[in-house]
PDB file of C-alpha atoms and ligand atoms in Angstrom:
ATOM      1  CA  MET A  11     123.320 163.484  84.183  1.00 48.00           C
ATOM      2  CA  ASP A  12     122.473 164.352  80.639  1.00 51.00           C
ATOM      3  CA  ALA A  13     123.229 167.813  79.371  1.00 60.00           C
ATOM      4  CA  ALA A  14     119.728 168.948  80.181  1.00 80.00           C
ATOM      5  CA  CYS A  15     120.316 168.609  83.897  1.00 93.00           C
ATOM      6  CA  ALA A  16     121.023 171.838  85.727  1.00 94.00           C
ATOM      7  CA  VAL A  17     122.851 170.212  88.597  1.00 95.00           C
ATOM      8  CA  LYS A  18     122.829 171.922  91.974  1.00 96.00           C
ATOM      9  CA  HIS A  19     125.006 171.025  94.922  1.00 96.00           C
ATOM     10  CA  SER A  20     124.496 171.129  98.623  1.00 96.00           C
ATOM     11  CA  VAL A  21     126.266 170.041 101.781  1.00 96.00           C
ATOM     12  CA  VAL A  22     124.655 168.270 104.698  1.00 96.00           C
ATOM     13  CA  ALA A  23     126.342 168.164 108.086  1.00 96.00           C
ATOM     14  CA  SER A  24     126.342 164.735 109.698  1.00 97.00           C
ATOM     15  CA  PRO A  25     128.066 162.862 112.508  1.00 96.00           C
ATOM     16  CA  LEU A  26     130.285 161.381 109.788  1.00 95.00           C
ATOM     17  CA  GLY A  27     131.327 164.792 108.491  1.00 94.00           C
ATOM     18  CA  GLN A  28     130.147 166.836 105.550  1.00 95.00           C
ATOM     19  CA  ILE A  29     128.055 164.896 103.069  1.00 97.00           C
ATOM     20  CA  ARG A  30     127.889 166.441  99.600  1.00 97.00           C
ATOM     21  CA  ILE A  31     124.765 165.946  97.570  1.00 97.00           C
ATOM     22  CA  SER A  32     123.932 166.909  94.001  1.00 97.00           C
ATOM     23  CA  GLY A  33     120.866 166.780  91.859  1.00 97.00           C
ATOM     24  CA  CYS A  34     118.673 168.530  89.333  1.00 97.00           C
ATOM     25  CA  GLN A  35     114.998 169.478  89.241  1.00 96.00           C
ATOM     26  CA  GLN A  36     114.169 165.950  88.156  1.00 96.00           C
ATOM     27  CA  GLY A  37     115.936 164.103  90.903  1.00 97.00           C
ATOM     28  CA  LEU A  38     118.929 163.369  93.055  1.00 98.00           C
ATOM     29  CA  HIS A  39     122.186 162.543  91.254  1.00 98.00           C
ATOM     30  CA  GLU A  40     124.726 161.708  93.940  1.00 97.00           C
ATOM     31  CA  ILE A  41     125.428 161.461  97.631  1.00 97.00           C
ATOM     32  CA  LYS A  42     129.121 161.669  98.460  1.00 96.00           C
ATOM     33  CA  LEU A  43     130.249 160.549 101.856  1.00 94.00           C
ATOM     34  CA  PRO A  44     133.222 162.237 103.486  1.00 90.00           C
ATOM     35  CA  ALA A  45     136.573 160.730 102.577  1.00 76.00           C
ATOM     36  CA  ALA A  46     137.461 157.721 104.694  1.00 59.00           C
ATOM     37  CA  GLY A  47     139.291 158.560 107.866  1.00 54.00           C
ATOM     38  CA  PRO A  48     138.522 160.150 111.181  1.00 54.00           C
ATOM     39  CA  PRO A  49     135.426 162.318 111.003  1.00 51.00           C
ATOM     40  CA  GLU A  50     136.007 166.033 110.730  1.00 52.00           C
ATOM     41  CA  ALA A  51     135.042 168.161 113.665  1.00 54.00           C
ATOM     42  CA  PRO A  52     131.294 167.847 114.070  1.00 54.00           C
ATOM     43  CA  ALA A  53     129.583 170.592 112.170  1.00 53.00           C
ATOM     44  CA  ARG A  54     126.459 172.330 113.265  1.00 54.00           C
ATOM     45  CA  PRO A  55     123.380 170.766 111.738  1.00 54.00           C
ATOM     46  CA  GLU A  56     122.188 172.937 108.921  1.00 53.00           C
ATOM     47  CA  PRO A  57     118.637 173.357 107.799  1.00 57.00           C
ATOM     48  CA  PRO A  58     117.907 172.023 104.352  1.00 57.00           C
ATOM     49  CA  GLY A  59     119.048 174.348 101.594  1.00 51.00           C
ATOM     50  CA  ARG A  60     117.154 177.505 100.956  1.00 50.00           C
ATOM     51  CA  PRO A  61     114.546 177.139  98.227  1.00 45.00           C
ATOM     52  CA  ALA A  62     115.992 179.934  96.105  1.00 50.00           C
ATOM     53  CA  GLU A  63     119.292 178.095  95.671  1.00 68.00           C
ATOM     54  CA  THR A  64     118.314 174.512  95.531  1.00 88.00           C
ATOM     55  CA  VAL A  65     115.930 172.094  93.916  1.00 96.00           C
ATOM     56  CA  LYS A  66     113.266 169.959  95.497  1.00 96.00           C
ATOM     57  CA  PRO A  67     115.152 166.636  95.314  1.00 97.00           C
ATOM     58  CA  LEU A  68     118.084 168.196  97.200  1.00 97.00           C
ATOM     59  CA  THR A  69     115.820 169.703  99.831  1.00 97.00           C
ATOM     60  CA  GLU A  70     114.140 166.335 100.283  1.00 97.00           C
ATOM     61  CA  CYS A  71     117.468 164.518 100.389  1.00 98.00           C
ATOM     62  CA  ALA A  72     118.883 166.906 102.992  1.00 97.00           C
ATOM     63  CA  ALA A  73     115.765 166.484 105.144  1.00 97.00           C
ATOM     64  CA  TRP A  74     115.950 162.723 104.710  1.00 98.00           C
ATOM     65  CA  LEU A  75     119.624 162.573 105.711  1.00 98.00           C
ATOM     66  CA  HIS A  76     118.991 164.847 108.668  1.00 97.00           C
ATOM     67  CA  ALA A  77     116.255 162.523 109.874  1.00 98.00           C
ATOM     68  CA  TYR A  78     118.396 159.454 109.216  1.00 98.00           C
ATOM     69  CA  PHE A  79     121.062 160.720 111.593  1.00 98.00           C
ATOM     70  CA  GLN A  80     118.979 162.642 114.117  1.00 97.00           C
ATOM     71  CA  GLU A  81     115.516 161.143 114.187  1.00 96.00           C
ATOM     72  CA  PRO A  82     115.252 157.813 112.348  1.00 96.00           C
ATOM     73  CA  ALA A  83     111.679 157.249 113.502  1.00 94.00           C
ATOM     74  CA  ALA A  84     110.666 160.155 111.256  1.00 95.00           C
ATOM     75  CA  LEU A  85     112.026 158.491 108.112  1.00 94.00           C
ATOM     76  CA  ARG A  86     108.802 156.599 107.471  1.00 90.00           C
ATOM     77  CA  GLU A  87     106.923 159.844 107.040  1.00 92.00           C
ATOM     78  CA  LEU A  88     109.410 161.504 104.755  1.00 94.00           C
ATOM     79  CA  PRO A  89     109.267 161.392 100.983  1.00 93.00           C
ATOM     80  CA  LEU A  90     112.222 159.843  99.239  1.00 95.00           C
ATOM     81  CA  PRO A  91     113.720 162.187  96.691  1.00 97.00           C
ATOM     82  CA  ALA A  92     113.277 161.211  93.073  1.00 97.00           C
ATOM     83  CA  LEU A  93     116.442 159.657  91.639  1.00 97.00           C
ATOM     84  CA  HIS A  94     117.952 161.001  88.438  1.00 97.00           C
ATOM     85  CA  HIS A  95     121.384 159.402  88.240  1.00 97.00           C
ATOM     86  CA  PRO A  96     121.672 157.524  84.921  1.00 95.00           C
ATOM     87  CA  VAL A  97     121.911 154.175  86.702  1.00 95.00           C
ATOM     88  CA  PHE A  98     118.312 154.631  87.825  1.00 95.00           C
ATOM     89  CA  LEU A  99     117.089 155.765  84.420  1.00 93.00           C
ATOM     90  CA  GLN A 100     118.033 152.622  82.546  1.00 87.00           C
ATOM     91  CA  ASP A 101     116.579 149.210  83.029  1.00 89.00           C
ATOM     92  CA  SER A 102     119.957 147.775  83.981  1.00 92.00           C
ATOM     93  CA  PHE A 103     120.805 144.988  86.405  1.00 94.00           C
ATOM     94  CA  THR A 104     122.516 147.517  88.658  1.00 96.00           C
ATOM     95  CA  GLY A 105     119.493 149.794  88.650  1.00 95.00           C
ATOM     96  CA  GLN A 106     117.167 146.864  89.407  1.00 95.00           C
ATOM     97  CA  VAL A 107     119.279 145.658  92.320  1.00 97.00           C
ATOM     98  CA  LEU A 108     119.668 149.117  93.812  1.00 97.00           C
ATOM     99  CA  ARG A 109     115.939 149.784  93.540  1.00 96.00           C
ATOM    100  CA  LYS A 110     115.120 146.443  95.127  1.00 97.00           C
ATOM    101  CA  LEU A 111     117.535 147.187  97.959  1.00 97.00           C
ATOM    102  CA  LEU A 112     115.930 150.589  98.510  1.00 97.00           C
ATOM    103  CA  GLU A 113     112.455 149.105  98.514  1.00 96.00           C
ATOM    104  CA  ALA A 114     113.048 145.938 100.515  1.00 96.00           C
ATOM    105  CA  VAL A 115     115.761 146.507 103.110  1.00 97.00           C
ATOM    106  CA  LYS A 116     114.758 149.048 105.712  1.00 95.00           C
ATOM    107  CA  PHE A 117     116.456 150.809 108.602  1.00 96.00           C
ATOM    108  CA  GLY A 118     117.808 148.249 111.061  1.00 96.00           C
ATOM    109  CA  GLU A 119     117.706 145.340 108.622  1.00 96.00           C
ATOM    110  CA  VAL A 120     120.547 143.652 106.819  1.00 96.00           C
ATOM    111  CA  VAL A 121     120.640 141.351 103.839  1.00 96.00           C
ATOM    112  CA  SER A 122     123.352 139.164 102.387  1.00 95.00           C
ATOM    113  CA  TYR A 123     124.632 139.518  98.849  1.00 94.00           C
ATOM    114  CA  GLN A 124     122.974 136.222  98.012  1.00 94.00           C
ATOM    115  CA  GLN A 125     119.654 137.209  99.545  1.00 96.00           C
ATOM    116  CA  LEU A 126     119.637 140.473  97.668  1.00 97.00           C
ATOM    117  CA  ALA A 127     120.442 138.661  94.449  1.00 96.00           C
ATOM    118  CA  ALA A 128     117.457 136.386  95.059  1.00 96.00           C
ATOM    119  CA  LEU A 129     115.204 139.323  95.950  1.00 96.00           C
ATOM    120  CA  ALA A 130     116.139 140.971  92.684  1.00 95.00           C
ATOM    121  CA  GLY A 131     115.180 137.794  90.836  1.00 95.00           C
ATOM    122  CA  HIS A 132     118.732 136.670  90.038  1.00 94.00           C
ATOM    123  CA  PRO A 133     119.539 134.139  92.755  1.00 94.00           C
ATOM    124  CA  LYS A 134     122.883 133.155  91.260  1.00 94.00           C
ATOM    125  CA  ALA A 135     124.142 136.680  90.822  1.00 95.00           C
ATOM    126  CA  ALA A 136     125.640 137.402  94.241  1.00 92.00           C
ATOM    127  CA  ARG A 137     128.917 138.536  92.720  1.00 91.00           C
ATOM    128  CA  ALA A 138     127.176 140.844  90.305  1.00 94.00           C
ATOM    129  CA  VAL A 139     125.238 142.243  93.233  1.00 94.00           C
ATOM    130  CA  GLY A 140     128.568 143.137  94.834  1.00 91.00           C
ATOM    131  CA  SER A 141     129.510 145.009  91.671  1.00 90.00           C
ATOM    132  CA  ALA A 142     126.159 146.749  91.662  1.00 93.00           C
ATOM    133  CA  MET A 143     126.828 147.945  95.197  1.00 93.00           C
ATOM    134  CA  ARG A 144     130.064 149.500  94.012  1.00 90.00           C
ATOM    135  CA  SER A 145     128.074 151.490  91.478  1.00 92.00           C
ATOM    136  CA  ASN A 146     125.651 152.928  94.012  1.00 96.00           C
ATOM    137  CA  PRO A 147     125.654 156.708  93.447  1.00 97.00           C
ATOM    138  CA  VAL A 148     123.511 157.440  96.508  1.00 98.00           C
ATOM    139  CA  PRO A 149     124.927 155.582  99.532  1.00 97.00           C
ATOM    140  CA  ILE A 150     122.904 155.624 102.760  1.00 97.00           C
ATOM    141  CA  LEU A 151     119.712 156.503 100.849  1.00 98.00           C
ATOM    142  CA  VAL A 152     120.086 153.313  98.830  1.00 98.00           C
ATOM    143  CA  PRO A 153     121.406 151.322 101.759  1.00 97.00           C
ATOM    144  CA  CYS A 154     124.353 149.387 100.365  1.00 96.00           C
ATOM    145  CA  HIS A 155     125.781 149.404 103.906  1.00 96.00           C
ATOM    146  CA  ARG A 156     123.015 146.946 104.834  1.00 96.00           C
ATOM    147  CA  VAL A 157     124.384 144.336 102.453  1.00 95.00           C
ATOM    148  CA  VAL A 158     126.714 142.075 104.385  1.00 93.00           C
ATOM    149  CA  CYS A 159     128.317 138.676 104.002  1.00 90.00           C
ATOM    150  CA  SER A 160     126.214 135.623 104.712  1.00 85.00           C
ATOM    151  CA  GLY A 161     129.019 134.350 106.961  1.00 84.00           C
ATOM    152  CA  GLY A 162     128.521 137.301 109.282  1.00 79.00           C
ATOM    153  CA  ALA A 163     131.405 139.507 108.167  1.00 87.00           C
ATOM    154  CA  VAL A 164     130.469 143.062 107.432  1.00 87.00           C
ATOM    155  CA  GLY A 165     132.087 142.994 104.020  1.00 84.00           C
ATOM    156  CA  ASN A 166     133.744 146.072 102.636  1.00 76.00           C
ATOM    157  CA  TYR A 167     132.675 149.617 101.923  1.00 87.00           C
ATOM    158  CA  SER A 168     134.410 152.233  99.908  1.00 75.00           C
ATOM    159  CA  GLY A 169     133.295 154.893 102.351  1.00 82.00           C
ATOM    160  CA  GLY A 170     135.521 153.023 104.786  1.00 86.00           C
ATOM    161  CA  LEU A 171     134.738 149.953 106.810  1.00 89.00           C
ATOM    162  CA  GLY A 172     134.517 152.141 109.901  1.00 91.00           C
ATOM    163  CA  VAL A 173     131.708 154.074 108.249  1.00 94.00           C
ATOM    164  CA  LYS A 174     129.841 150.888 107.387  1.00 94.00           C
ATOM    165  CA  GLU A 175     130.177 149.700 110.973  1.00 95.00           C
ATOM    166  CA  TRP A 176     129.113 153.109 112.251  1.00 95.00           C
ATOM    167  CA  LEU A 177     125.979 153.046 110.085  1.00 97.00           C
ATOM    168  CA  LEU A 178     125.081 149.488 111.092  1.00 96.00           C
ATOM    169  CA  ASP A 179     125.658 150.342 114.731  1.00 96.00           C
ATOM    170  CA  HIS A 180     123.535 153.483 114.362  1.00 97.00           C
ATOM    171  CA  GLU A 181     120.756 151.226 113.090  1.00 97.00           C
ATOM    172  CA  GLY A 182     121.212 148.726 115.904  1.00 95.00           C
ATOM    173  CA  SER A 183     122.418 146.046 113.518  1.00 91.00           C
ATOM    174  CA  LEU A 184     125.698 145.388 115.287  1.00 84.00           C
ATOM    175  CA  ALA A 185     125.599 143.380 118.472  1.00 65.00           C
ATOM    176  CA  ALA A 186     128.151 145.637 120.114  1.00 49.00           C
ATOM    177  CA  PRO A 187     129.620 149.044 119.357  1.00 44.00           C
ATOM    178  CA  PRO A 188     132.402 149.095 116.779  1.00 44.00           C
ATOM    179  CA  ALA A 189     135.865 148.558 118.152  1.00 47.00           C
ATOM    180  CA  PRO A 190     137.990 151.651 118.639  1.00 47.00           C
ATOM    181  CA  ALA A 191     140.193 152.818 115.790  1.00 45.00           C
ATOM    182  CA  GLY A 192     142.915 150.364 114.963  1.00 41.00           C
ATOM    183  CA  GLY A 193     140.952 147.215 115.478  1.00 40.00           C
ATOM    184  CA  SER A 194     137.682 145.664 114.572  1.00 42.00           C
ATOM    185  CA  ARG A 195     135.926 142.739 116.127  1.00 42.00           C
ATOM    186  CA  LEU A 196     134.481 141.948 112.734  1.00 48.00           C
ATOM    187  CA  ALA A 197     136.402 140.249 110.034  1.00 42.00           C
ATOM    188  CA  ARG A 198     137.870 142.754 107.640  1.00 42.00           C
ATOM    189  CA  THR A 199     138.069 140.112 105.014  1.00 42.00           C
ATOM    190  CA  ARG A 200     135.948 139.803 101.975  1.00 47.00           C
ATOM    191  CA  CYS A 201     132.967 137.521 102.045  1.00 56.00           C
ATOM    192  CA  GLY A 202     134.064 133.948 102.432  1.00 45.00           C
ATOM    193  CA  ALA A 203     130.779 132.862 100.939  1.00 37.00           C
ATOM    194  CA  LEU A 204     131.666 134.543  97.676  1.00 40.00           C
ATOM    195  CA  ARG A 205     134.495 132.280  96.700  1.00 38.00           C
ATOM    196  CA  GLY A 206     137.248 134.139  94.928  1.00 37.00           C
ATOM    197  CA  SER A 207     135.113 137.201  94.676  1.00 38.00           C
ATOM    198  CA  SER A 208     136.275 140.707  95.200  1.00 39.00           C
ATOM    199  CA  SER A 209     132.768 141.974  94.828  1.00 41.00           C
ATOM    200  CA  SER A 210     131.872 142.668  98.411  1.00 43.00           C
ATOM    201  CA  GLU A 211     132.605 146.359  98.264  1.00 47.00           C
ATOM    202  CA  CYS A 212     130.214 149.156  98.001  1.00 49.00           C
ATOM    203  CA  ALA A 213     129.781 152.532  96.425  1.00 43.00           C
ATOM    204  CA  GLY A 214     132.759 152.867  94.208  1.00 39.00           C
ATOM    205  CA  GLY A 215     135.840 151.831  96.101  1.00 36.00           C
ATOM    206  CA  ASP A 216     138.426 149.264  95.578  1.00 36.00           C
TER     207      ASP A 216
HETATM  208 ZN1   ZN B  15     119.333 165.189  86.471  1.00 58.52          ZN
END
């Protein structure tokens, strides 16, 4: 998000509500999930933004999100938008972990914080992985919702635990549908395996 970026914005309708995306010619900057809470009234699916008003990474991101929600089998064939948020431009731990997650953990899979730490080459850094998840600027695309506790709890998610459960259920990663509002069959606690850690959250919340 340096000054050279001419950032464009777009909105993608989804079963979770309106998802706001932003990016420049060089790549996607952010995906913002709807605020936690009951989904807004379902909006009509919109075609990806018109070329005159958008940039290629946003068009690709909108198409990718549309497929994610409507036709996951098509995801394999779709290009991933380039990423241009600063976290992906530096060779930081957070950038490394997020890239590894994007590359290694596909639709329908889950990984624990510890496993992801090991995949990223830092097997003792499970807590730092939790922090990295909180810094994810592009949730869903970089699938921080697929990072769960090794003890089986879903962990937390700043988009709302209900959203994390919805996404995992959408991917077939929950054994049963999420409980109705007001209760969850899954522990809402932080990861027991991360002793004393508060790092099990994702994408910016606390
Ligand atoms: Zn940019």
